[in-house]
Amino acid sequence: MSAVLEVEGLVTGFPSADGRVPVVDDVSLGIDAGEVLALVGESGCGKSMTALSVMRLVPKPGRIEAGRIVLAGRDLRELDVLEMRRVRGHEVSMIFQEPMTSLNPVVRVGDQVVEAIRLHEDVSQAAARARTLELFGQVRIPDPEARLDAYPHQLSGGLKQRVMIAMALSTRPRLLIADEPTTALDVTIQAQILELLRELQRQSGSAILLITHDLGVVNELSDRVAVMYAGKIVEQGSRRDVLGAPRHPYTRGLLRSIPARAEPGAPLAEIPGVVPPPSEWPAGCRFATRCPVRFEPCRDQLPDATALNPGHTAWCHDAARDPEGGS
Amino acid sequence: MLAYVLRRAAYGVLVVLGVLLLLFVLFFQIASPDDVARRALGEKALPEVIEQWKANHGYDRPLWPWQDFSNNMLFEHYRSMLTFDFGRSDADDVVITERLRQGVGPSLALTLPLFVAGISVGIVLSLFVAFFRETYIDRVGVWLCVLGMSVSILLYIMGGQLVIAQWLRWFPISGFDPDPSVVGRFLALPLVIAVLSGVGGDVRFYRTVFLEETNRDYVRTARAKGAGEIRIMARHVLRNALIPILTRVVVAIPFLFMGSLLLESFFGIPGLGSITVDAINGNDFSTLRTMVFIGALLFIVGQIATDVSYALVDPRVRFS
Amino acid sequence: MEPHVISNVVVVLVLLAGFGIAAFVRRNRMWNDALRELWRRRPVAIVVVAIYAGVALLDSAAWMGGVESGEDVVAAHEAKSVLDRLFLGTQEKSYSAPFADAEFYGGADLAHPGSHPFGTDILGRDVLYLTLKGARVALLIGGLTSLIAIPLALLLGVSAGYFGGRLDDAVFFLISTLASIPGLLLLIALIMVMGQSTFSVCIALGVTSWVGLSRVTRGETLKLRELDYVKAARALGVSQLRILVRHILPNLMHLVIITFVLMFSGLVLSEAILSWLGIGVDGSWGQMIDQARDELTRSPIIWWNILASGTALFGLLLAVNFVGDALRDILDPRTLRDQP
């Protein structure tokens, strides 16, 4: 299959008191058509910034400093503003974490979807509205006709997220970026939205870049997984490899801290400490300060990629000294 | 929606009654009719003369209803104000309503264009500055705003009169002529000066509003849709920003009718502002309290209008 | 009590309060950091404000005697401030231009040629001296007004927000009523009925300005009241008064300070307008600007009087506005937008 998106050596930085800090540091990833890639990590690890970089929507004063973002053969970084505008919402769409605030409060939700369609396709108001109605049905908004004229505050969080999904899929994009699409929702609604995303993805064949911190969601939806820590990808591979045979101590820590996997009665495993702020990232492996198996080179030397199974890679000194995975 | 408007209006009526009570305390209790008479006649006026003056001006009743329920100043105050029968001036016995009627025209001639020009210049400039946020254009703009806000309007007026009218002789220094063919010449200078003196504060305020709106999530959504910056500003941001903007605009509504005190008397425009200034200089309390009441009344009406227009702009208010 | 004695007491109190606040800030981490950041961002503006305050204090410490009773017998029996004493014997007879050797109209010789950097006014008083004296008036207006407005606003705003119910309805009605009267008109009405004096101007300014602050404190108290730690304190049976003093008030202080600093320039500008209407405070820059109205129509015009007072007014307000803006950014970037 051909790659829909290929990101190579992406660096996105923000200015700080001591120079620019790269919150996304040399990230490379690829998504094939019809594939779901989950980008996993704790909050503040740079996964949302990676997504916004792909959209070229990094909030000021941050900016993309290096790398290539190739979407269907075109490097998005080389497009001018107008060309990029035609890409956004047309070839790549995005769903955000906060459905409550992501819709314009004073515009009817139907009109907001119609706007998304008519920005990219030369269709009449009526045709766009008909399409919106159809989309509302597809994303299972009950009573779609009436909801077209509703204002955001009249819809529940789950319905708002369905509107966002309808908007994102309205122009049948090659790639859909979903940034924590279920985090702000109730658990029961989360399951419904995930189910919906999976189904729509199968129908439309869009690739999805799914950003989440919830490994349950990853397991539900993804084909491949990339684990991110402190601005860098630390492990990448198929869902089965990464979740089933994780090689980076951070991935293992994440998996161990899922409550469902814990021994009943035993204390829940946790990764000690917190993600350090960008200004305090170690020179070597970013995870060195919290790593249970760190040894000599970890503090000072950046680990290289270690190929494990085909398509399974970890950036870890420990994995490098034992590629077969004894532990 | 109707219930909302009615509720709002009812509270407005209540506030009007409150304002009248406050005015009564100020103008009858704190400055008692005896004080007012003495200020008009001089400290050494004989008691009989004072009583005579009070009787002539209708100030000879007891103040409060518990002193005399059928014949007291409080009820008379409410009656005269609420029926717009403001009586005669304390200073020169002219019927106040008549004077107001003459003043409204010149005041509106100045303030209507000023209102429109002030708002449009403020919004256009602040959109411009907000569009270039985080650049030196923005920083210089904010600097200029603070600079402009720190200058007293007196200096704007005097500087403008000196340079534009006296030295350059582009416009007359002051005066007014209602003839439509020449009225513009008299109004141009006060208009320019008033816009200039207010623009700093306005731009800074609107800029904050626009910046706050452009940082909201729905703007990010609109960008992710592929909407352009100008479209985002016009279609998304401006509509949301209308709410705080309306709030600020309504503060200016009383001055639509009242005229600007300073501008009118500096530029010799015989409007309501000039009448107020004359009332201050002439210790004309009856005219003064009428002006305060009218100002408050206009403001309250304006506020109700704003709240109703909130409901028109913001569906969250409309459907609550 | 003699006015100059009161003035001296105020100077002592201001200095004591200054030391007290400094001691408090030293021990309080948040304020310490905030002021350090303020100093880093706006050193020039702070120095300018401090200079104005210094001049105002110089003009406030006053005592009798020490004046040679030669020409002016009355003046010798008045208390003179440090500033007055610095400018003793600079009196001329009429207008003179900056650094002039002769009077502006007529050209008679000056008693002190070349010694008036901003010239002299119609009565021959040194304009630099008058301008410096205006600093005290401006700070007095700001200070006295906030002494009236802030406690009133806190008392009503906080108790309305915290206790709610009837009290809140009443306070809200009062706020709505006062806020419905256009500010300048209410100011004028208050001063007219009280009779014009420095004190009544300050009371009037206080009455018209507490409303905005009270609205802010009420709104913020409503929010604070619902916070978990306040609820927890209530559940633990902490007395209402103690909750107010320990948990609510300290969390309002930054709003009070920002509002006050931002309000300050409005107060001084209002006073200038009042001066022009003839109901301002004696010796203010507003009055000097007002006098200049006639001077600008003379030929040739007298420009130094308005230049000096206008610049002094502008400089103080600019510095205060910059400090206020920075303070708002540091302490509270969200809650307080410019009040409309």
XYZ file of C-alpha atoms in Angstrom, chain C residues 22-269:
248
model
C 7.733 46.062 51.741
C 8.129 43.758 54.742
C 5.038 41.795 53.741
C 6.157 41.441 50.141
C 9.530 40.164 51.282
C 7.883 37.294 53.077
C 5.195 36.557 50.494
C 6.453 34.483 47.622
C 3.742 35.342 45.092
C 3.935 39.104 45.538
C 7.680 39.026 45.708
C 7.871 37.243 42.361
C 5.217 39.472 40.824
C 6.992 42.685 41.819
C 10.340 41.369 40.641
C 8.789 40.564 37.276
C 7.196 44.006 37.188
C 10.543 45.624 37.864
C 12.138 43.538 35.118
C 9.491 44.574 32.598
C 8.901 48.227 33.407
C 11.893 49.725 35.210
C 11.564 53.164 33.613
C 7.857 53.541 34.361
C 8.394 52.506 37.982
C 11.206 55.008 38.426
C 9.015 57.734 36.930
C 6.144 56.934 39.305
C 8.588 56.898 42.216
C 9.893 60.337 41.244
C 6.370 61.740 41.186
C 5.682 60.160 44.579
C 8.924 61.592 45.927
C 8.025 65.094 44.769
C 4.566 64.704 46.300
C 6.082 63.691 49.642
C 8.502 66.648 49.495
C 5.511 68.915 49.116
C 3.659 67.210 51.973
C 6.150 67.513 54.818
C 5.667 71.073 56.024
C 6.480 73.230 59.025
C 6.225 76.841 60.193
C 8.944 79.447 60.472
C 12.306 79.665 58.819
C 10.950 82.208 56.369
C 12.289 85.722 56.460
C 9.322 87.975 56.934
C 10.441 90.724 54.683
C 8.087 91.443 51.851
C 5.196 89.094 52.546
C 4.014 89.152 56.134
C 1.146 86.729 55.614
C 3.281 84.138 53.905
C 5.728 84.140 56.801
C 2.991 82.792 59.050
C 2.033 79.917 56.795
C 3.508 76.448 57.007
C 5.891 75.790 54.140
C 6.714 72.409 52.677
C 10.187 71.272 51.682
C 9.270 72.015 48.086
C 8.044 75.512 48.974
C 11.312 76.192 50.713
C 13.339 75.006 47.707
C 11.548 77.571 45.558
C 11.540 80.440 48.084
C 12.323 83.751 46.515
C 11.550 82.846 42.915
C 8.580 85.188 42.744
C 8.292 87.562 39.776
C 5.621 90.087 38.914
C 4.093 88.671 35.726
C 4.572 86.327 32.786
C 8.049 85.501 31.664
C 9.167 82.932 29.099
C 11.464 80.028 30.011
C 14.968 81.225 30.938
C 14.000 84.786 30.032
C 15.705 87.788 31.529
C 12.723 90.099 31.175
C 8.968 90.026 31.530
C 7.075 88.668 28.536
C 4.774 91.637 28.124
C 6.429 94.997 28.535
C 9.953 93.672 28.995
C 10.597 94.904 32.538
C 13.616 93.257 34.164
C 13.039 90.133 36.220
C 14.112 89.850 39.825
C 15.767 86.499 39.075
C 16.688 86.522 35.382
C 17.325 83.236 33.610
C 16.313 81.122 36.577
C 12.867 79.877 35.494
C 13.229 76.820 33.253
C 9.485 76.803 32.534
C 8.913 80.533 32.836
C 6.458 82.185 35.207
C 2.668 82.499 35.219
C 0.389 85.530 35.253
C 1.115 86.207 38.941
C 4.837 85.755 38.405
C 4.982 82.347 40.106
C 7.596 79.899 38.851
C 5.844 77.397 36.582
C 8.244 74.577 37.413
C 7.353 75.067 41.073
C 3.607 75.024 40.377
C 3.948 71.959 38.178
C 5.865 70.057 40.848
C 3.219 71.015 43.408
C 0.619 69.439 41.108
C 2.142 65.995 41.719
C 0.904 66.058 45.307
C -2.577 67.038 44.221
C -2.739 64.279 41.597
C -1.571 61.587 44.017
C -3.879 62.970 46.686
C -6.830 62.636 44.333
C -5.872 59.075 43.456
C -5.005 58.083 47.003
C -7.888 59.651 48.897
C -10.389 58.442 46.333
C -9.178 54.878 46.544
C -9.226 55.050 50.336
C -12.939 55.753 49.972
C -13.718 53.512 47.022
C -11.756 50.335 47.792
C -13.096 49.571 51.296
C -16.629 50.388 50.163
C -16.330 48.220 47.081
C -14.789 45.331 49.009
C -17.327 45.472 51.803
C -20.348 45.534 49.526
C -18.998 43.399 46.709
C -17.609 40.644 48.889
C -20.529 40.414 51.274
C -23.024 40.442 48.400
C -21.103 37.777 46.540
C -20.475 35.629 49.601
C -23.788 35.772 51.418
C -25.999 36.112 48.347
C -29.768 36.262 48.805
C -31.483 39.514 49.731
C -28.227 41.274 50.477
C -26.921 40.438 47.025
C -30.158 41.641 45.426
C -29.913 44.923 47.305
C -26.252 45.509 46.482
C -26.798 44.534 42.882
C -29.665 47.020 42.670
C -27.500 49.744 44.176
C -24.729 48.972 41.713
C -27.171 49.007 38.788
C -28.628 52.307 39.914
C -25.326 54.065 40.363
C -23.922 52.572 37.174
C -26.949 53.854 35.256
C -26.032 57.470 35.769
C -23.373 58.575 33.282
C -20.181 58.941 35.311
C -19.361 62.554 34.574
C -22.914 63.724 35.296
C -23.006 61.877 38.617
C -19.645 63.387 39.501
C -20.865 66.878 38.700
C -24.119 66.373 40.601
C -22.317 65.095 43.698
C -19.832 67.936 43.765
C -22.524 70.533 43.113
C -24.731 69.384 45.975
C -21.839 68.929 48.429
C -20.218 72.232 47.537
C -16.849 72.354 45.871
C -13.775 71.330 47.888
C -10.887 68.917 47.527
C -12.587 66.536 49.872
C -15.941 66.551 48.102
C -14.222 65.997 44.756
C -12.551 62.925 46.226
C -15.798 61.682 47.753
C -17.557 62.154 44.444
C -14.791 60.354 42.575
C -14.896 57.615 45.197
C -18.645 57.161 44.890
C -18.491 57.005 41.115
C -15.551 54.623 40.989
C -16.404 52.029 43.631
C -19.112 50.600 41.399
C -16.782 49.044 38.845
C -14.520 47.546 41.478
C -17.457 46.272 43.454
C -18.817 44.493 40.407
C -15.463 42.792 39.914
C -15.111 41.722 43.553
C -18.694 40.477 43.689
C -18.229 38.343 40.590
C -14.938 36.954 41.798
C -16.328 36.193 45.259
C -19.188 34.279 43.668
C -16.573 32.125 41.941
C -14.342 31.725 45.000
C -17.286 30.764 47.190
C -17.843 27.660 45.114
C -14.209 26.545 45.179
C -13.511 23.278 46.933
C -11.220 24.610 49.610
C -13.759 27.216 50.656
C -16.475 24.574 50.765
C -14.146 22.360 52.757
C -13.475 25.154 55.238
C -17.210 25.652 55.637
C -17.796 21.948 56.112
C -15.127 21.938 58.814
C -17.062 24.615 60.664
C -14.691 27.515 60.144
C -16.508 30.747 60.974
C -17.839 32.861 58.103
C -15.732 35.841 59.088
C -12.599 33.739 59.173
C -13.346 32.262 55.755
C -13.830 35.749 54.372
C -10.634 37.080 55.871
C -8.422 34.039 55.311
C -9.688 32.595 52.073
C -11.680 35.151 50.113
C -10.000 38.510 50.669
C -6.404 37.452 49.964
C -7.551 36.008 46.649
C -9.128 39.313 45.672
C -6.162 41.517 46.465
C -4.557 41.243 43.060
C -7.807 42.300 41.380
C -8.123 45.245 43.746
C -4.597 46.408 43.036
C -4.860 46.061 39.286
C -8.222 47.814 39.209
C -6.894 50.602 41.361
C -3.828 51.204 39.217
C -5.904 51.150 36.053
C -8.503 53.398 37.691
C -5.914 55.923 38.765
C -5.391 57.501 35.367
C -9.151 57.789 34.895
C -9.438 59.651 38.203
C -6.755 62.164 37.338
C -8.227 62.712 33.873
